[in-house]
Coordinates of C-alpha atoms in Angstrom, one line a residue:
M44 CA -85.8 14.0 -65.7
S45 CA -87.3 15.4 -62.9
S46 CA -85.2 17.4 -60.3
P47 CA -84.4 15.6 -57.2
T48 CA -86.8 16.4 -54.2
G49 CA -85.2 17.9 -51.1
Q50 CA -85.2 14.7 -49.1
E51 CA -83.0 13.2 -51.8
S52 CA -80.8 16.1 -52.4
G53 CA -80.2 16.0 -48.4
M54 CA -79.4 12.4 -48.5
F55 CA -77.1 12.9 -51.4
M56 CA -75.1 15.6 -49.9
S57 CA -74.7 13.7 -46.7
I58 CA -73.2 10.5 -48.8
E59 CA -71.2 13.0 -50.4
S60 CA -69.6 14.7 -47.1
K61 CA -69.3 11.4 -45.9
R62 CA -67.5 10.5 -48.6
L63 CA -65.3 13.5 -48.6
K64 CA -64.7 13.0 -44.7
I65 CA -63.5 9.2 -45.4
E66 CA -61.4 10.2 -48.6
P67 CA -58.9 12.4 -46.3
K68 CA -58.5 10.0 -43.9
T69 CA -57.6 7.0 -46.3
Y70 CA -55.3 9.2 -48.5
S71 CA -53.5 10.6 -44.9
R72 CA -53.1 6.9 -43.9
R73 CA -51.7 5.8 -47.2
K74 CA -49.4 8.9 -46.9
S75 CA -47.9 8.0 -43.7
D76 CA -47.7 4.7 -44.8
K77 CA -45.4 5.8 -47.8
N78 CA -43.7 8.0 -45.3
R79 CA -42.8 5.2 -43.2
S80 CA -41.8 3.2 -45.7
K81 CA -39.1 6.0 -46.8
R82 CA -38.2 6.4 -43.1
N83 CA -37.5 2.8 -42.6
S84 CA -35.3 3.1 -45.8
N85 CA -32.9 5.4 -44.1
S86 CA -30.3 4.0 -42.0
D87 CA -29.9 7.2 -40.1
D88 CA -33.4 6.8 -38.2
L89 CA -32.7 3.3 -37.4
P90 CA -32.4 2.5 -33.8
S91 CA -28.8 1.7 -32.7
P92 CA -27.6 -1.8 -32.9
S93 CA -27.0 -1.9 -29.2
K94 CA -30.3 -1.3 -28.3
T95 CA -31.9 -3.8 -30.7
S96 CA -29.2 -6.1 -29.2
K97 CA -30.4 -5.4 -25.7
S98 CA -34.0 -6.0 -26.3
K99 CA -33.5 -9.2 -28.5
D100 CA -30.6 -10.6 -26.1
K101 CA -32.1 -10.0 -22.8
Y102 CA -32.4 -12.9 -20.7
V103 CA -35.8 -14.2 -20.1
G104 CA -35.5 -16.4 -17.0
P105 CA -36.0 -16.7 -13.1
P106 CA -34.1 -13.5 -11.5
S107 CA -30.6 -14.6 -10.3
V108 CA -29.1 -14.5 -6.9
I109 CA -26.0 -11.8 -7.2
L110 CA -23.4 -12.2 -4.4
D111 CA -20.5 -9.8 -4.1
N112 CA -18.4 -11.7 -1.3
G113 CA -16.1 -9.3 0.0
S114 CA -13.4 -9.6 2.9
Y115 CA -15.4 -7.3 5.1
T116 CA -18.7 -6.7 3.7
A117 CA -21.2 -8.9 1.5
K118 CA -23.2 -7.1 -1.4
I119 CA -25.8 -9.5 -1.7
G120 CA -29.6 -8.9 -3.7
M121 CA -31.9 -9.9 -6.4
S122 CA -31.2 -9.1 -10.1
N123 CA -34.5 -7.3 -9.8
N124 CA -33.9 -5.2 -6.7
E125 CA -31.0 -3.1 -5.0
P126 CA -28.2 -4.8 -3.2
K127 CA -28.0 -4.8 0.3
V128 CA -24.6 -4.3 2.1
I129 CA -24.0 -6.2 5.2
P130 CA -20.9 -7.3 7.2
N131 CA -19.4 -10.6 6.2
C132 CA -18.0 -11.3 9.7
M133 CA -19.3 -12.8 12.9
M134 CA -18.8 -10.4 16.1
K135 CA -18.5 -10.7 19.9
V136 CA -19.2 -8.0 22.6
K137 CA -17.9 -7.6 25.9
S138 CA -21.1 -6.8 27.4
E139 CA -22.8 -10.2 25.8
R140 CA -20.1 -12.6 25.7
K141 CA -22.4 -16.0 25.4
R142 CA -23.7 -14.7 22.2
L143 CA -22.2 -14.6 18.5
F144 CA -23.7 -11.8 16.3
I145 CA -23.6 -12.9 12.8
S146 CA -23.6 -10.1 9.8
N147 CA -26.4 -7.5 10.7
Q148 CA -27.3 -8.9 13.9
I149 CA -24.8 -6.5 15.0
E150 CA -27.6 -3.8 14.8
E151 CA -29.5 -5.7 17.7
C152 CA -26.6 -5.2 20.1
R153 CA -26.9 -2.4 22.5
D154 CA -23.4 -1.8 23.6
L155 CA -20.8 -2.1 20.6
S156 CA -17.7 -1.3 22.8
G157 CA -14.8 -3.5 22.7
L158 CA -16.3 -5.3 19.7
Y159 CA -14.4 -8.2 18.5
Y160 CA -14.1 -9.6 15.1
L161 CA -14.1 -12.8 13.6
L162 CA -13.3 -12.5 9.7
P163 CA -13.5 -15.3 7.6
C164 CA -11.0 -13.7 4.6
E165 CA -7.3 -13.4 4.9
K166 CA -5.6 -11.5 2.2
G167 CA -8.7 -11.6 0.2
Y168 CA -9.0 -15.6 0.6
I169 CA -11.4 -17.6 2.6
M170 CA -9.5 -19.3 5.2
K171 CA -12.0 -19.8 8.3
W172 CA -14.9 -21.8 7.0
T173 CA -16.3 -22.1 10.4
V174 CA -16.9 -18.3 10.1
Q175 CA -18.0 -18.0 6.2
K176 CA -20.6 -21.1 6.3
P177 CA -22.5 -19.4 9.2
V178 CA -22.7 -16.1 7.6
W179 CA -23.9 -17.8 4.4
D180 CA -26.6 -19.7 6.2
Y181 CA -27.8 -16.3 7.7
I182 CA -27.7 -14.6 4.6
F183 CA -29.4 -17.1 2.6
N184 CA -32.0 -17.7 5.4
N185 CA -32.9 -14.0 6.2
V186 CA -31.9 -11.9 3.5
C187 CA -32.3 -13.5 0.2
S188 CA -32.9 -17.3 -0.5
V189 CA -30.9 -18.9 -3.2
E190 CA -32.9 -22.4 -3.4
D191 CA -33.6 -23.4 -7.0
K192 CA -32.3 -20.1 -8.2
P193 CA -28.9 -19.3 -10.4
V194 CA -26.4 -17.6 -8.5
V195 CA -23.7 -15.3 -9.6
M196 CA -21.1 -14.6 -7.0
T197 CA -17.6 -13.4 -7.0
Q198 CA -14.3 -14.8 -5.9
P199 CA -10.7 -13.5 -5.8
L200 CA -8.0 -13.8 -8.4
Y201 CA -6.1 -16.5 -8.6
N202 CA -8.6 -18.4 -6.1
F203 CA -7.2 -22.0 -4.7
K204 CA -8.5 -25.0 -6.0
A205 CA -9.6 -26.2 -2.4
I206 CA -11.5 -23.3 -1.7
Q207 CA -13.4 -23.4 -5.0
E208 CA -14.3 -27.3 -4.3
I209 CA -15.6 -26.5 -1.0
T210 CA -17.6 -23.6 -2.4
D211 CA -19.0 -25.9 -5.0
E212 CA -20.2 -28.6 -2.4
I213 CA -21.8 -26.0 0.0
F214 CA -24.0 -24.1 -2.9
F215 CA -24.7 -27.4 -5.0
E216 CA -25.2 -30.1 -2.6
E217 CA -26.2 -28.0 0.5
Y218 CA -28.1 -25.3 -0.8
E219 CA -29.3 -26.9 -3.7
I220 CA -29.1 -24.0 -6.2
K221 CA -30.2 -24.4 -9.9
S222 CA -27.0 -23.1 -11.2
M223 CA -23.9 -21.0 -10.6
F224 CA -21.3 -18.6 -12.3
R225 CA -18.2 -17.3 -10.5
A226 CA -16.1 -14.2 -11.5
N227 CA -13.7 -12.0 -10.2
P228 CA -15.2 -8.3 -9.0
T229 CA -12.8 -6.6 -11.7
D230 CA -14.3 -8.8 -14.4
L231 CA -18.2 -7.6 -13.3
A232 CA -16.9 -3.9 -13.0
K233 CA -15.6 -4.2 -16.6
Y234 CA -18.5 -5.5 -17.8
E235 CA -20.7 -2.8 -16.2
Y236 CA -17.9 -0.1 -17.5
T237 CA -17.6 -1.1 -21.1
N238 CA -21.5 -1.8 -21.4
N239 CA -23.5 0.8 -19.4
V240 CA -20.7 3.7 -19.0
V241 CA -18.6 3.9 -22.2
G242 CA -20.8 1.6 -24.3
K243 CA -18.4 0.1 -26.4
Q244 CA -15.7 -2.5 -26.0
T245 CA -12.3 -0.8 -25.0
S246 CA -9.2 -1.6 -23.2
C247 CA -9.4 -0.4 -19.4
I248 CA -7.6 -0.9 -16.1
I249 CA -9.7 -1.6 -12.9
V250 CA -8.2 -0.5 -9.9
D251 CA -10.1 -2.5 -6.8
S252 CA -9.0 -1.2 -3.4
G253 CA -10.8 -3.0 -0.9
F254 CA -10.5 -4.2 2.9
T255 CA -7.3 -6.1 2.6
C256 CA -5.7 -5.3 -0.3
T257 CA -5.3 -3.5 -3.7
T258 CA -5.4 -5.2 -6.9
V259 CA -4.8 -3.6 -10.6
V260 CA -6.0 -5.5 -13.6
P261 CA -5.5 -4.7 -17.1
Y262 CA -8.2 -5.5 -19.7
I263 CA -7.1 -5.7 -23.4
G264 CA -9.5 -6.9 -26.2
G265 CA -12.0 -7.9 -23.4
K266 CA -9.6 -10.1 -21.5
K267 CA -7.6 -9.9 -18.5
Y268 CA -3.9 -9.3 -19.2
Y269 CA -2.3 -11.4 -16.5
K270 CA 1.3 -10.3 -17.4
G271 CA 0.5 -6.7 -16.0
I272 CA -1.8 -7.7 -13.2
K273 CA -0.5 -6.1 -9.8
R274 CA -1.4 -6.5 -6.4
I275 CA -0.4 -4.4 -3.0
N276 CA -1.3 -5.5 0.6
V277 CA -2.6 -1.9 1.2
G278 CA -6.3 -1.7 2.3
G279 CA -9.0 -0.5 4.6
K280 CA -7.9 -2.8 7.3
L281 CA -4.4 -1.5 7.2
L282 CA -5.5 2.4 7.5
T283 CA -7.9 1.4 10.5
N284 CA -4.8 -0.3 12.6
Y285 CA -3.1 2.5 11.9
L286 CA -5.5 5.4 12.9
K287 CA -6.0 3.1 16.2
D288 CA -2.2 3.5 17.0
I289 CA -2.1 7.1 16.2
I290 CA -5.2 7.9 18.5
S291 CA -4.0 5.8 21.5
Y292 CA -0.8 7.4 21.3
R293 CA -1.7 10.7 21.2
Q294 CA -5.4 10.9 22.9
L295 CA -7.1 7.8 24.2
H296 CA -6.4 4.0 24.3
V297 CA -8.8 2.7 21.6
M298 CA -7.0 -0.5 20.5
D299 CA -10.1 -2.5 21.3
E300 CA -12.3 -0.2 19.7
T301 CA -12.1 -1.5 15.9
Y302 CA -15.6 -0.8 15.3
V303 CA -15.9 2.7 16.2
I304 CA -12.5 3.9 14.8
N305 CA -13.2 2.3 11.6
Q306 CA -16.5 4.5 11.5
V307 CA -14.1 7.7 12.7
K308 CA -12.2 6.6 9.5
E309 CA -15.0 6.7 7.2
D310 CA -16.6 9.9 8.7
T311 CA -13.4 12.3 8.8
C312 CA -10.6 11.0 6.7
Y313 CA -9.7 12.4 3.3
V314 CA -7.1 12.3 0.7
S315 CA -5.0 15.4 0.4
S316 CA -4.5 16.9 -3.1
D317 CA -1.3 19.1 -1.5
F318 CA 0.3 17.0 1.4
K319 CA 2.9 19.6 2.3
Q320 CA 0.4 22.4 2.4
D321 CA -1.9 20.6 4.4
M322 CA 0.8 20.0 6.8
R323 CA 1.5 23.5 7.1
I324 CA -2.2 24.5 7.7
A325 CA -2.6 22.0 10.5
G326 CA 0.5 23.2 12.4
Y327 CA -1.6 26.6 13.0
S328 CA -3.7 27.2 15.8
G329 CA -7.0 28.9 16.0
E330 CA -9.3 29.8 13.2
Q331 CA -6.4 29.5 10.7
N332 CA -6.3 26.1 10.9
T333 CA -9.0 24.7 8.8
I334 CA -8.3 20.7 9.1
V335 CA -8.9 20.3 12.7
K336 CA -12.2 18.8 13.5
N337 CA -13.8 17.5 16.7
Y338 CA -15.5 14.0 16.6
V339 CA -18.1 13.1 19.4
L340 CA -17.7 9.2 20.3
P341 CA -20.8 7.3 20.8
D342 CA -21.9 6.2 24.2
F343 CA -24.6 4.0 23.0
N344 CA -27.2 5.0 25.3
T345 CA -28.1 8.3 23.4
I346 CA -25.8 8.4 20.3
R347 CA -25.7 5.3 18.3
R348 CA -23.0 6.4 15.8
G349 CA -20.5 9.4 16.4
Y350 CA -20.3 12.4 14.5
V351 CA -18.4 15.3 13.4
Q352 CA -19.0 18.2 15.7
Q353 CA -19.8 21.6 13.8
Q354 CA -17.9 24.8 15.0
G355 CA -20.1 26.6 17.6
D356 CA -21.9 23.5 18.4
T357 CA -22.4 23.2 22.4
S358 CA -25.3 20.9 22.5
E359 CA -26.0 19.1 25.6
I360 CA -25.3 15.5 24.1
A361 CA -21.9 16.8 23.2
E362 CA -20.8 17.7 26.6
G363 CA -21.6 14.4 28.2
C364 CA -19.5 12.4 25.6
Q365 CA -16.1 12.1 24.7
I366 CA -14.5 13.9 22.1
L367 CA -11.6 13.0 19.7
R368 CA -9.5 15.9 18.2
L369 CA -8.6 14.9 14.9
N370 CA -6.0 17.2 13.2
N371 CA -3.0 15.9 10.7
E372 CA -4.6 12.5 11.2
R373 CA -7.4 13.2 9.0
F374 CA -4.9 13.0 5.6
T375 CA -2.0 11.2 6.8
V376 CA -3.8 8.1 7.5
P377 CA -5.4 7.7 4.1
E378 CA -1.9 8.7 2.7
I379 CA -0.5 5.1 3.2
L380 CA -2.5 4.1 0.1
F381 CA -0.2 6.4 -1.6
Y382 CA 3.1 6.2 -0.1
P383 CA 3.2 2.8 2.1
S384 CA 6.8 3.5 2.8
D385 CA 5.3 6.1 5.6
I386 CA 4.9 3.0 8.0
G387 CA 8.0 1.1 6.7
M388 CA 6.2 -1.0 4.0
E389 CA 8.5 -1.9 1.2
S390 CA 5.7 -1.6 -1.2
M391 CA 4.5 0.7 -4.3
G392 CA 1.4 3.1 -3.7
I393 CA -1.6 2.8 -6.1
P394 CA -0.7 5.3 -8.8
E395 CA 3.0 3.8 -9.1
T396 CA 1.2 0.5 -9.5
I397 CA -1.4 1.7 -12.1
V398 CA 1.9 3.1 -13.9
K399 CA 3.7 -0.1 -13.7
C400 CA 0.7 -1.9 -14.9
I401 CA 0.6 0.1 -17.8
K402 CA 4.1 -0.4 -18.9
L403 CA 4.0 -3.9 -18.9
C404 CA 1.3 -4.1 -21.2
P405 CA 1.7 -3.8 -25.2
P406 CA 2.9 -0.4 -26.2
K407 CA 0.0 -0.2 -28.8
E408 CA -2.6 -0.5 -25.5
Q409 CA -1.0 1.8 -23.1
P410 CA -2.3 5.3 -24.2
L411 CA -5.6 3.4 -24.3
L412 CA -5.3 2.1 -20.8
A413 CA -4.4 5.5 -19.2
K414 CA -7.6 7.1 -20.8
N415 CA -9.7 4.3 -19.2
I416 CA -8.9 3.8 -15.4
V417 CA -11.7 2.8 -13.3
V418 CA -11.3 3.1 -9.5
I419 CA -13.9 1.1 -7.2
G420 CA -13.9 -0.4 -3.8
G421 CA -14.5 1.0 -0.4
N422 CA -11.2 2.9 -0.1
A423 CA -12.4 5.2 -3.3
N424 CA -15.1 6.4 -1.2
F425 CA -12.6 8.9 0.3
P426 CA -12.9 12.4 -0.6
G427 CA -10.3 13.5 -3.1
F428 CA -9.3 9.8 -3.9
K429 CA -9.9 10.3 -7.6
E430 CA -8.5 13.6 -7.9
R431 CA -5.3 12.5 -6.4
V432 CA -5.0 9.0 -8.3
Y433 CA -5.2 11.3 -11.6
S434 CA -2.7 14.2 -10.6
D435 CA 0.0 11.1 -9.6
V436 CA -0.7 8.9 -12.4
R437 CA -0.7 12.2 -14.6
S438 CA 2.7 13.2 -13.4
Y439 CA 4.4 9.6 -14.3
L440 CA 2.9 9.2 -17.8
P441 CA 4.0 11.2 -20.8
D442 CA 2.3 14.7 -21.5
H443 CA 0.6 13.9 -25.0
W444 CA -1.3 11.0 -23.4
T445 CA -4.8 11.5 -22.2
V446 CA -5.4 10.3 -18.3
H447 CA -9.1 9.9 -17.2
V448 CA -10.0 8.3 -13.9
Y449 CA -13.3 7.3 -13.7
K450 CA -15.2 6.7 -10.4
P451 CA -18.9 5.5 -9.9
E452 CA -21.6 6.9 -8.0
N453 CA -20.8 4.2 -5.4
P454 CA -17.7 2.4 -5.9
T455 CA -18.7 -0.2 -3.1
T456 CA -21.5 -1.5 -5.3
F457 CA -20.3 -0.9 -8.7
A458 CA -19.2 -4.7 -8.8
W459 CA -22.8 -5.9 -7.9
K460 CA -24.1 -3.9 -10.6
G461 CA -22.1 -5.4 -13.3
G462 CA -23.1 -9.0 -11.8
K463 CA -26.9 -7.6 -12.3
S464 CA -26.1 -6.6 -15.8
L465 CA -24.5 -9.8 -16.6
S466 CA -27.4 -11.7 -15.3
E467 CA -29.7 -9.9 -17.8
D468 CA -27.7 -10.7 -21.0
S469 CA -28.4 -13.8 -23.0
K470 CA -24.6 -14.9 -22.7
I471 CA -25.3 -16.0 -18.9
K472 CA -26.6 -19.2 -20.4
S473 CA -23.5 -20.3 -21.7
L474 CA -21.8 -19.1 -18.6
L475 CA -23.6 -20.8 -15.9
I476 CA -22.8 -24.4 -14.8
T477 CA -26.0 -26.3 -13.9
K478 CA -26.3 -28.8 -10.8
E479 CA -26.5 -31.7 -13.4
Q480 CA -23.2 -31.0 -14.9
Y481 CA -21.5 -30.6 -11.6
E482 CA -23.0 -34.0 -10.4
E483 CA -21.7 -35.6 -13.7
R484 CA -18.2 -33.9 -14.0
G485 CA -17.4 -33.0 -10.5
S486 CA -15.5 -29.9 -9.5
S487 CA -12.7 -30.2 -11.6
Y488 CA -14.8 -29.2 -14.4
T489 CA -16.2 -26.2 -12.5
Y490 CA -12.5 -25.3 -11.6
E491 CA -11.4 -25.2 -15.3
R492 CA -14.4 -23.1 -16.4
F493 CA -14.2 -20.6 -13.4
S494 CA -10.5 -20.4 -13.5
D495 CA -9.6 -18.5 -17.1
W496 CA -5.9 -18.1 -15.3
V497 CA -5.4 -21.9 -15.5
H498 CA -5.6 -22.0 -19.4
T499 CA -3.4 -18.9 -19.6
Q500 CA -0.7 -20.5 -17.6
K501 CA -0.8 -23.7 -19.8
G502 CA -0.4 -21.4 -23.0
D503 CA 2.6 -19.5 -21.3
D504 CA 4.1 -22.9 -20.5
Q505 CA 4.2 -23.9 -24.2
E506 CA 5.5 -21.0 -25.5
K507 CA 8.3 -21.5 -22.8
N508 CA 8.8 -25.2 -24.0
K509 CA 8.9 -24.1 -27.6
V510 CA 11.6 -21.1 -26.8
S511 CA 13.6 -23.5 -24.7
E512 CA 13.9 -26.7 -27.1
V513 CA 17.4 -26.6 -28.9
K514 CA 17.2 -26.8 -32.7
P515 CA 19.9 -29.1 -34.6
A516 CA 22.6 -27.0 -36.1
A517 CA 22.4 -26.9 -40.0
E518 CA 26.3 -28.0 -40.2
S519 CA 28.4 -29.4 -37.6
I520 CA 30.5 -27.4 -35.4
L521 CA 33.4 -30.1 -35.5
R522 CA 33.5 -29.8 -39.5
N523 CA 33.7 -26.0 -39.7
S524 CA 36.2 -25.7 -37.0
N525 CA 40.1 -26.3 -36.8
F526 CA 40.0 -28.6 -33.9
T527 CA 43.0 -30.9 -33.0
R528 CA 42.7 -34.2 -31.8
F529 CA 44.4 -33.5 -28.5
D530 CA 41.6 -30.7 -28.1
L531 CA 38.8 -33.3 -28.3
F532 CA 40.2 -36.6 -27.2
G533 CA 43.5 -35.8 -25.5
K534 CA 45.7 -37.7 -28.3
H535 CA 48.4 -36.0 -29.9
E536 CA 48.5 -35.3 -34.0
P537 CA 50.7 -38.2 -35.5
E538 CA 54.2 -37.2 -36.4
G539 CA 56.1 -37.5 -39.5
E540 CA 55.3 -36.5 -43.4
E541 CA 54.3 -40.1 -44.0
D542 CA 51.6 -40.4 -41.4
C543 CA 50.2 -36.8 -42.2
V544 CA 50.1 -38.2 -45.8
V545 CA 48.0 -41.1 -44.6
V546 CA 45.5 -39.0 -42.6
E547 CA 45.0 -36.7 -45.3
E548 CA 44.7 -39.5 -47.9
S549 CA 42.2 -41.3 -45.7
M550 CA 40.3 -38.0 -45.4
E551 CA 40.1 -38.0 -49.3
V552 CA 39.2 -41.6 -49.5
D553 CA 36.0 -41.3 -46.9
K554 CA 35.1 -38.1 -49.3
T555 CA 35.0 -39.9 -52.4
V556 CA 33.2 -43.0 -51.0
T557 CA 30.6 -40.8 -49.5
K558 CA 29.9 -39.2 -52.9
D559 CA 30.1 -42.1 -54.8
S560 CA 28.0 -44.5 -52.3
A561 CA 25.0 -44.1 -54.5
G562 CA 26.8 -45.7 -57.3
G563 CA 27.8 -48.8 -55.4
N564 CA 30.9 -50.5 -53.8
N565 CA 32.6 -50.9 -57.6
K566 CA 33.5 -47.4 -57.5
S567 CA 34.7 -47.3 -53.8
S568 CA 37.0 -50.1 -54.5
E569 CA 38.5 -48.3 -57.8
S570 CA 38.9 -45.0 -55.7
V571 CA 40.6 -46.9 -53.1
M572 CA 43.2 -48.6 -55.6
N573 CA 44.0 -45.2 -57.2
V574 CA 45.0 -44.2 -53.8
D575 CA 47.1 -47.2 -53.2
T576 CA 49.0 -46.6 -56.5
A577 CA 49.5 -43.0 -55.7
K578 CA 51.1 -44.2 -52.3
D579 CA 53.0 -46.7 -54.0
S580 CA 54.6 -44.0 -56.1
K581 CA 55.5 -41.7 -53.1
E582 CA 56.7 -44.4 -51.2
D583 CA 59.4 -45.5 -54.4
D584 CA 60.5 -41.9 -54.4
A585 CA 61.1 -41.9 -50.5
E586 CA 63.2 -45.0 -51.1
V587 CA 65.3 -43.0 -53.8
S588 CA 65.7 -40.4 -51.6
N589 CA 67.3 -42.6 -49.0
S590 CA 70.2 -44.0 -51.2
G591 CA 72.8 -41.6 -49.7
R592 CA 72.2 -42.9 -46.2
D593 CA 74.1 -45.4 -44.3
L594 CA 73.2 -49.2 -45.0
E595 CA 72.6 -49.9 -41.5
T596 CA 70.5 -47.2 -41.0
Y597 CA 68.7 -48.1 -44.4
Q598 CA 68.0 -51.4 -43.4
E599 CA 66.6 -50.2 -40.2
E600 CA 64.3 -47.7 -42.0
V601 CA 63.1 -50.5 -44.4
E602 CA 61.9 -52.8 -41.5
E603 CA 60.0 -49.9 -40.1
Y604 CA 58.7 -49.4 -43.5
S605 CA 57.3 -52.7 -44.2
N606 CA 55.9 -52.8 -40.6
N607 CA 53.9 -49.7 -41.4
K608 CA 52.6 -50.9 -44.8
T609 CA 51.1 -53.7 -43.3
E610 CA 49.6 -51.8 -40.6
R611 CA 48.2 -49.1 -43.1
S612 CA 46.6 -51.8 -45.3
S613 CA 44.7 -53.3 -42.5
S614 CA 43.6 -49.9 -41.5
K615 CA 42.8 -49.0 -45.3
T616 CA 40.4 -52.5 -45.5
A617 CA 38.7 -51.5 -42.1
K618 CA 37.9 -48.0 -43.3
T619 CA 36.7 -49.4 -46.4
T620 CA 34.1 -51.6 -44.4
I621 CA 33.2 -48.5 -42.5
N622 CA 32.8 -46.3 -45.7
A623 CA 30.5 -49.0 -47.1
R624 CA 28.3 -49.2 -43.9
S625 CA 28.0 -45.5 -43.9
S626 CA 26.8 -45.3 -47.7
N627 CA 23.1 -45.4 -46.4
M628 CA 23.7 -42.7 -43.9
D629 CA 23.1 -38.9 -43.9
T630 CA 26.5 -37.2 -44.8
Y631 CA 25.9 -34.8 -42.0
E632 CA 26.1 -37.7 -39.4
T633 CA 29.3 -39.1 -40.4
N634 CA 31.2 -36.2 -41.9
C635 CA 31.8 -34.6 -38.7
F636 CA 33.6 -37.4 -37.2
N637 CA 35.9 -38.6 -40.5
S638 CA 38.7 -36.1 -39.8
Y639 CA 39.5 -37.6 -36.3
D640 CA 39.7 -41.4 -37.4
F641 CA 36.6 -42.3 -35.0
D642 CA 34.3 -45.3 -35.8
V643 CA 30.7 -44.2 -35.3
F644 CA 29.5 -47.7 -35.1
E645 CA 31.7 -49.1 -32.9
N646 CA 32.5 -46.2 -30.5
T647 CA 36.2 -46.8 -30.7
Y648 CA 39.3 -45.0 -32.5
I649 CA 40.6 -46.5 -35.7

């Protein structure tokens, strides 16, 4: 064979090089496939179940409208955006008396002095629909539209049926929403805490301290434990009014300046960790007093909102404005949250309410509840609030328990974020009530679906009824007791030996008849005849014993004996018929009356 030419050898080398270049690639790909198969077989490298479930169970649909309808502010926004916090009220101003400012329209007003509030809620419940309805109209027309969209909104605990009916009518019939789900703010906060903070289902306590009240709700096994829910009527509104009273008494008359004093409270007040020490420091003068602050009030020309003046600040703006000097007011006002008795209220503070709530829960869950305390609401924004709650609760509980208090970044919008997370879950499909279901079944259906406490109360009532039912005794009390005829019926026992013998014998007759009732009436008649012969023998003995008496006395006794004998014979026949009737009855129903000569059927005495 001739040797290959140069051109052929070059072609051969290029083919070989290409083959060499391709083979490592195919080999490496197969190797990676093998490694991938091995990696998939290893359970440690699998993604966590929570991640896979979130990716698979994520709700696919139009974005929902989340509304946290608070007593003072409303948190509103789409599930794919951030929330907006706007006032949930209507306001009047002295400078413009003819105009009503709805929600965040107050930003258009120039002079906010003497602002008058029209609040729709009292004690957390909607009471003034003439105020709430215009606020909702403004929100859904200018802030966030709800037409043909699912809505997730909040409602207070134990919301009244009439309030829910009006809410259904407004949203389904007037706003024409697609579907709706209502829940308590604590439910949404618990969902956010267990799913996005802890990452697992655990027992916890949600402390919601808002504008009008503070609610403490325990959750065990993912559900509210209604026996441990507590509420105290202490909130931000009470603190603002108390601060107005103090400043009006000490410095300036600010009873009409609710809007401004509320800003003063938010900018200057804090929760003291050591109340006595802070009171001692507030009593100093000069530089030793590190608590006193000067607050510059707004004039609504150059200053829209007041601010805290720093030490050594002598700007021209501060010189022409009024200044409030705040000393111990900064920490004595929030102290009402922990000791309402300081202003004469007969109520527990927040830490004491939390401990009371824990003690009302099952003993097995109490350490776990103390380990998961979540504080939300506007009052949780006070500096030092979380630390004070921890220290006070820690002092009430046993030392070996772990106490942990969680405060989110923004306690005001934490419940809204829980609603956002819930709207992205696939479970929301089963929770929503559509407009078609409402039109078909009415508001009573929505009330049952959105009021879980109704089902809990029904279960508690059934348990109470079971406990209250009186179970029949296994044996009669009368049969086992030694009551006399006088104790029961007001009649004395029969006198004389012969009558006692008759009573005892009648009891024996009843017992024998009852035992032998299954055998027929023949046995009962034979037993009665045997008793009669026994009686006759005893009566003969009695006649012999009377031979030594006088003749006249003896004749009188014989006459009485003959009369008594006829009466006894008639009573025997009556008793025999009674026992024959009772042969088909239970022994328990008749034996308890046999010793008292009482006719069960005729309701008379024998």
